[in-house]
CSV table of C-alpha atoms in Angstrom, one decimal:
chain,number,residue,atom,x,y,z
E,1,MET,CA,126.6,117.1,82.1
E,2,LEU,CA,123.7,120.4,81.8
E,3,SER,CA,123.1,119.2,78.6
E,4,TYR,CA,121.0,115.4,79.2
E,5,ARG,CA,117.8,115.5,79.7
E,6,HIS,CA,115.8,112.0,81.0
E,7,GLY,CA,112.6,113.0,78.6
E,8,PHE,CA,114.2,111.4,75.4
E,9,HIS,CA,114.9,107.8,77.3
E,10,ALA,CA,111.9,107.8,80.5
E,11,GLY,CA,110.1,104.5,79.9
E,12,ASN,CA,112.8,102.9,78.2
E,13,HIS,CA,114.5,99.2,78.8
E,14,ALA,CA,116.7,100.8,82.1
E,15,ASP,CA,114.4,102.4,83.5
E,16,VAL,CA,111.8,99.5,83.1
E,17,LEU,CA,114.6,97.8,84.7
E,18,LYS,CA,116.4,100.0,88.1
E,19,HIS,CA,112.6,101.1,88.9
E,20,ALA,CA,111.4,97.3,89.5
E,21,VAL,CA,114.4,97.2,91.5
E,22,LEU,CA,114.0,100.1,93.7
E,23,THR,CA,110.8,99.8,94.2
E,24,ALA,CA,111.6,96.3,95.5
E,25,ILE,CA,114.0,97.4,97.7
E,26,ILE,CA,111.9,99.9,99.2
E,27,GLU,CA,109.5,97.9,100.4
E,28,TYR,CA,111.7,95.0,101.7
E,29,LEU,CA,113.3,98.3,103.8
E,30,GLN,CA,109.8,99.1,104.7
E,31,ARG,CA,109.3,95.6,106.5
E,32,LYS,CA,110.3,97.4,109.5
E,33,PRO,CA,108.9,100.0,110.8
E,34,ALA,CA,112.1,102.1,111.2
E,35,PRO,CA,111.9,105.5,108.9
E,36,VAL,CA,114.1,105.2,105.1
E,37,TYR,CA,115.7,107.7,104.3
E,38,LEU,CA,115.7,107.8,100.8
E,39,ILE,CA,118.5,109.7,98.2
E,40,ASP,CA,118.3,110.6,94.5
E,41,THR,CA,121.7,112.3,93.8
E,42,HIS,CA,120.5,112.3,90.6
E,43,ALA,CA,116.8,112.8,90.4
E,44,GLY,CA,115.8,113.9,86.8
E,45,ALA,CA,112.3,115.3,86.4
E,46,ALA,CA,109.5,114.0,88.8
E,47,GLN,CA,106.9,113.1,86.0
E,48,HIS,CA,107.6,113.0,81.9
E,49,ARG,CA,104.9,113.2,79.5
E,50,LEU,CA,104.5,110.2,76.7
E,51,ASP,CA,103.4,111.9,74.2
E,52,SER,CA,105.9,115.0,74.6
E,53,GLU,CA,107.8,115.6,71.4
E,54,GLN,CA,111.2,114.1,73.4
E,55,ALA,CA,108.9,110.8,74.0
E,56,ARG,CA,108.1,110.8,70.5
E,57,LYS,CA,111.3,112.1,68.8
E,58,THR,CA,113.3,108.5,70.7
E,59,GLY,CA,110.3,106.0,71.2
E,60,GLU,CA,112.1,104.0,73.3
E,61,ALA,CA,109.3,104.2,76.3
E,62,THR,CA,107.6,102.4,73.7
E,63,ARG,CA,110.0,99.6,73.8
E,64,GLY,CA,110.4,99.9,77.1
E,65,ILE,CA,107.3,100.4,79.3
E,66,GLY,CA,104.5,100.4,76.6
E,67,ARG,CA,105.3,96.5,76.2
E,68,LEU,CA,104.9,95.6,79.3
E,69,TRP,CA,101.7,97.4,80.6
E,70,ASN,CA,98.9,95.4,78.4
E,71,ALA,CA,101.1,91.8,79.6
E,72,ASP,CA,99.4,88.7,80.8
E,73,SER,CA,100.5,87.4,83.7
E,74,PRO,CA,103.8,89.4,84.3
E,75,PRO,CA,106.4,88.2,87.1
E,76,ALA,CA,105.9,89.9,90.8
E,77,LEU,CA,108.5,91.7,91.0
E,78,LEU,CA,107.1,93.7,87.8
E,79,GLN,CA,104.1,93.4,89.8
E,80,ARG,CA,104.4,95.8,92.3
E,81,TYR,CA,106.0,98.3,90.2
E,82,LEU,CA,103.4,98.5,87.2
E,83,GLY,CA,101.4,98.5,90.2
E,84,VAL,CA,103.4,102.2,91.2
E,85,LEU,CA,103.0,103.3,87.8
E,86,HIS,CA,98.9,102.5,87.3
E,87,HIS,CA,99.0,105.4,90.4
E,88,PHE,CA,100.5,108.0,88.0
E,89,ASN,CA,98.1,106.6,85.2
E,90,PRO,CA,94.7,106.4,87.1
E,91,SER,CA,93.2,106.3,83.7
E,92,GLY,CA,94.8,103.0,82.8
E,93,GLU,CA,95.6,104.3,79.8
E,94,LEU,CA,100.3,105.0,80.0
E,95,GLN,CA,100.0,109.0,79.9
E,96,VAL,CA,103.2,110.1,82.1
E,97,TYR,CA,106.3,108.0,83.2
E,98,PRO,CA,107.4,109.1,86.9
E,99,GLY,CA,110.8,109.4,87.2
E,100,SER,CA,112.8,108.5,89.9
E,101,SER,CA,112.4,110.7,92.7
E,102,ALA,CA,108.7,110.3,91.8
E,103,ILE,CA,108.3,106.9,92.2
E,104,MET,CA,110.1,107.0,96.0
E,105,GLN,CA,108.4,109.4,97.0
E,106,SER,CA,104.8,107.2,96.2
E,107,LEU,CA,106.0,104.1,98.4
E,108,MET,CA,106.9,106.4,101.6
E,109,ARG,CA,105.2,106.2,104.9
E,110,ASP,CA,104.3,109.4,107.0
E,111,VAL,CA,108.1,108.5,108.6
E,112,ASP,CA,109.7,107.7,105.0
E,113,ARG,CA,112.0,110.6,104.0
E,114,LEU,CA,113.4,112.3,100.6
E,115,ARG,CA,116.1,114.3,100.0
E,116,ALA,CA,117.0,114.6,95.8
E,117,PHE,CA,119.4,116.2,94.1
E,118,ASP,CA,119.3,117.7,90.3
E,119,LEU,CA,122.0,120.3,88.6
E,120,HIS,CA,120.1,121.1,85.9
E,121,PRO,CA,118.1,124.4,86.5
E,122,THR,CA,115.1,123.3,84.4
E,123,GLU,CA,115.0,119.6,85.9
E,124,HIS,CA,115.4,121.4,89.3
E,125,GLN,CA,112.2,123.7,89.2
E,126,ASN,CA,110.1,120.4,87.8
E,127,LEU,CA,111.4,118.7,91.7
E,128,THR,CA,110.2,121.8,93.5
E,129,THR,CA,106.9,122.4,91.1
E,130,GLN,CA,106.1,118.4,91.8
E,131,PHE,CA,106.5,118.0,95.5
E,132,ARG,CA,105.5,121.8,96.7
E,133,GLY,CA,104.1,121.4,100.4
E,134,GLN,CA,105.1,118.4,101.2
E,135,ARG,CA,107.6,118.3,104.3
E,136,ALA,CA,109.2,114.9,103.7
E,137,VAL,CA,110.9,115.6,100.5
E,138,ARG,CA,113.7,118.1,100.1
E,139,ILE,CA,114.7,118.9,97.2
E,140,GLU,CA,118.6,120.5,96.6
E,141,HIS,CA,119.7,122.1,93.5
E,142,GLY,CA,123.2,121.2,93.6
E,143,ASP,CA,126.1,117.8,93.0
E,144,GLY,CA,124.3,114.7,94.5
E,145,PHE,CA,128.5,113.0,93.9
E,146,LYS,CA,129.1,115.8,97.0
E,147,GLY,CA,125.6,116.2,98.7
E,148,LEU,CA,125.3,112.8,99.6
E,149,LEU,CA,128.4,113.3,102.0
E,150,GLY,CA,125.9,115.5,103.8
E,151,GLN,CA,122.9,113.2,103.9
E,152,VAL,CA,124.6,109.9,105.8
E,153,PRO,CA,125.0,108.8,108.1
E,154,PRO,CA,120.4,108.6,108.7
E,155,ALA,CA,119.7,109.0,112.4
E,156,SER,CA,117.2,106.1,111.6
E,157,ARG,CA,120.4,103.7,110.0
E,158,ARG,CA,118.5,103.1,107.0
E,159,GLY,CA,118.6,103.9,104.2
E,160,LEU,CA,119.0,104.1,100.2
E,161,VAL,CA,120.9,105.7,97.8
E,162,LEU,CA,119.8,106.1,94.2
E,163,MET,CA,122.7,106.7,92.0
E,164,ASP,CA,122.0,107.2,88.6
E,165,PRO,CA,124.2,110.4,86.7
E,166,SER,CA,124.0,110.4,82.5
E,167,TYR,CA,128.1,109.2,82.1
E,168,GLU,CA,127.2,111.6,79.0
E,169,ASN,CA,130.7,113.0,81.7
E,170,LYS,CA,133.1,110.0,81.2
E,171,GLN,CA,134.0,111.2,85.0
E,172,ASP,CA,131.5,110.0,86.3
E,173,PHE,CA,132.3,106.9,86.2
E,174,SER,CA,135.0,107.4,89.1
E,175,ALA,CA,132.9,110.1,90.2
E,176,VAL,CA,129.8,107.1,91.4
E,177,ALA,CA,132.5,105.1,92.6
E,178,SER,CA,134.4,108.0,94.9
E,179,SER,CA,131.1,109.2,95.8
E,180,VAL,CA,130.2,105.8,97.6
E,181,GLU,CA,133.3,104.9,98.6
E,182,ALA,CA,132.8,108.2,100.9
E,183,ALA,CA,129.5,107.3,101.7
E,184,ILE,CA,130.4,104.3,102.8
E,185,ARG,CA,132.8,104.7,105.3
E,186,ARG,CA,130.0,106.9,107.4
E,187,PHE,CA,126.9,104.4,106.6
E,188,ALA,CA,128.2,100.7,105.9
E,189,THR,CA,124.9,99.5,106.5
E,190,GLY,CA,122.7,101.8,103.9
E,191,THR,CA,121.6,100.3,100.6
E,192,TYR,CA,123.2,101.3,97.3
E,193,VAL,CA,122.2,101.1,93.6
E,194,VAL,CA,124.6,102.0,90.9
E,195,TRP,CA,122.7,102.2,87.2
E,196,TYR,CA,125.5,101.9,84.4
E,197,PRO,CA,124.7,101.5,80.9
E,198,ARG,CA,126.3,98.8,79.1
E,199,LEU,CA,128.1,100.8,75.7
E,200,ALA,CA,130.6,99.7,73.2
E,201,ARG,CA,133.2,102.6,73.8
E,202,GLN,CA,132.5,102.7,77.3
E,203,SER,CA,132.5,100.7,80.3
E,204,ALA,CA,132.2,100.2,83.4
E,205,ASP,CA,134.6,98.3,84.4
E,206,ALA,CA,137.2,99.5,86.1
E,207,MET,CA,134.0,101.7,87.9
E,208,LEU,CA,132.4,98.0,89.1
E,209,ARG,CA,135.9,97.0,90.6
E,210,ARG,CA,136.4,99.5,93.4
E,211,LEU,CA,132.7,99.5,94.1
E,212,HIS,CA,132.7,94.9,94.9
E,213,ARG,CA,136.3,96.3,97.6
E,214,LEU,CA,133.9,98.3,99.0
E,215,ALA,CA,131.7,95.4,100.0
E,216,PRO,CA,132.5,92.1,99.5
E,217,ASP,CA,131.0,90.4,100.9
E,218,ASN,CA,127.0,92.0,100.3
E,219,TRP,CA,126.9,92.9,96.8
E,220,LEU,CA,125.1,92.5,93.6
E,221,GLN,CA,124.7,92.6,89.7
E,222,VAL,CA,122.1,92.6,87.1
E,223,GLU,CA,122.7,93.5,83.6
E,224,LEU,CA,119.9,93.0,80.7
E,225,ASN,CA,120.4,93.2,77.5
E,226,VAL,CA,118.0,94.0,75.0
E,227,LYS,CA,120.4,93.6,71.7
E,228,ARG,CA,123.9,93.5,69.9
E,229,GLN,CA,126.4,95.9,70.2
E,230,PRO,CA,126.2,98.4,68.0
E,231,SER,CA,128.3,97.9,65.0
E,232,ASP,CA,129.6,101.4,65.1
E,233,GLY,CA,129.7,101.1,68.6
E,234,PHE,CA,127.5,104.6,69.5
E,235,GLY,CA,124.5,103.6,71.8
E,236,MET,CA,122.9,101.6,74.5
E,237,PHE,CA,122.3,98.0,74.2
E,238,GLY,CA,121.7,97.2,77.9
E,239,SER,CA,122.3,98.6,81.4
E,240,GLY,CA,123.3,97.0,84.7
E,241,LEU,CA,122.6,97.3,88.5
E,242,TYR,CA,125.2,97.3,91.4
E,243,VAL,CA,123.4,97.0,94.7
E,244,ILE,CA,126.1,97.4,97.6
E,245,ASN,CA,123.6,96.1,100.9
E,246,PRO,CA,121.3,94.4,99.2
E,247,PRO,CA,117.9,92.5,100.3
E,248,TRP,CA,118.7,88.7,100.4
E,249,THR,CA,114.8,88.8,98.4
E,250,LEU,CA,116.7,90.2,95.3
E,251,PRO,CA,118.4,87.3,93.8
E,252,SER,CA,115.3,85.0,93.7
E,253,GLN,CA,113.1,87.8,92.1
E,254,LEU,CA,115.4,88.9,89.4
E,255,ALA,CA,115.9,85.1,88.8
E,256,GLU,CA,111.8,84.6,88.0
E,257,ALA,CA,111.4,88.1,86.4
E,258,LEU,CA,114.9,88.1,84.3
E,259,PRO,CA,113.7,85.9,81.2
E,260,TRP,CA,110.5,87.5,81.1
E,261,LEU,CA,112.3,90.3,80.2
E,262,VAL,CA,114.5,88.7,77.7
E,263,LYS,CA,111.6,88.3,76.1
E,264,THR,CA,109.5,91.1,76.6
E,265,LEU,CA,112.1,93.6,75.8
E,266,GLY,CA,114.0,91.3,73.5
E,267,GLU,CA,114.6,93.4,70.1
E,268,ASP,CA,117.1,90.8,68.6
E,269,ASP,CA,118.9,87.2,69.5
E,270,HIS,CA,121.4,88.7,71.5
E,271,ALA,CA,119.4,89.6,74.3
E,272,GLY,CA,119.8,88.2,78.2
E,273,TYR,CA,120.6,88.9,80.7
E,274,HIS,CA,123.4,88.1,83.5
E,275,LEU,CA,122.5,87.7,87.0
E,276,ASP,CA,125.7,87.9,90.4
E,277,HIS,CA,126.0,88.4,94.0
E,278,LYS,CA,126.7,87.3,97.5
E,279,ILE,CA,124.7,88.2,100.5
E,280,GLN,CA,125.7,87.5,103.6
């Protein structure tokens, strides 16, 4: 929905999980010299000021990335992610939180390419301004659900798709599954990373069942809950990622990082995590 602005939520616990995993997967794919094609279907703004009115209003970054920024000895998965964030905050003071597209671009080699979609006119303009002059990055003002199919398969047959809509529209759950299903018919070996919120009043279960049927032998699911489900049924208490064709290295990286994340980001004694996978 065009009313959603991620600036209110940038750097929250969900971004921490999503972007730590995203960084790990991209670096794994880059172990081979072949070009990696990166697709961000719901890009949002390229960067977010954490001193903005939006960020200060919710304080979500303070309870998210703010708790990691100066933490002692985080697990390896999070050390690399934090290293990426330092690229955007060279003074050492946490002032800017990058969007997914900016993180992807910062990790790209000369041979890699990025295609980012966004429907919101302001976010699209932000992306266009941020990446102006960068020939390896293409910004599309359009629906990433529909645009994805025209981008696969990449010539190199190596690629990653990040799909993280706002889910303010309940139809996003089914749209995610349908979009991935269509794409995987053309690009079965691609890595697909689907982010979803943990909400009391909406469940991702039907979407997850559909995604599982697409690749029953190569998948990973991770969820991080930071607090009890709200008694009134409103609000996000955690988030999850469902990855099709994940790196074989990812489960052990997450198994090390998740207990630390629960301890660091947990807001009550109901904080916890779930990790499951099958990788051939």
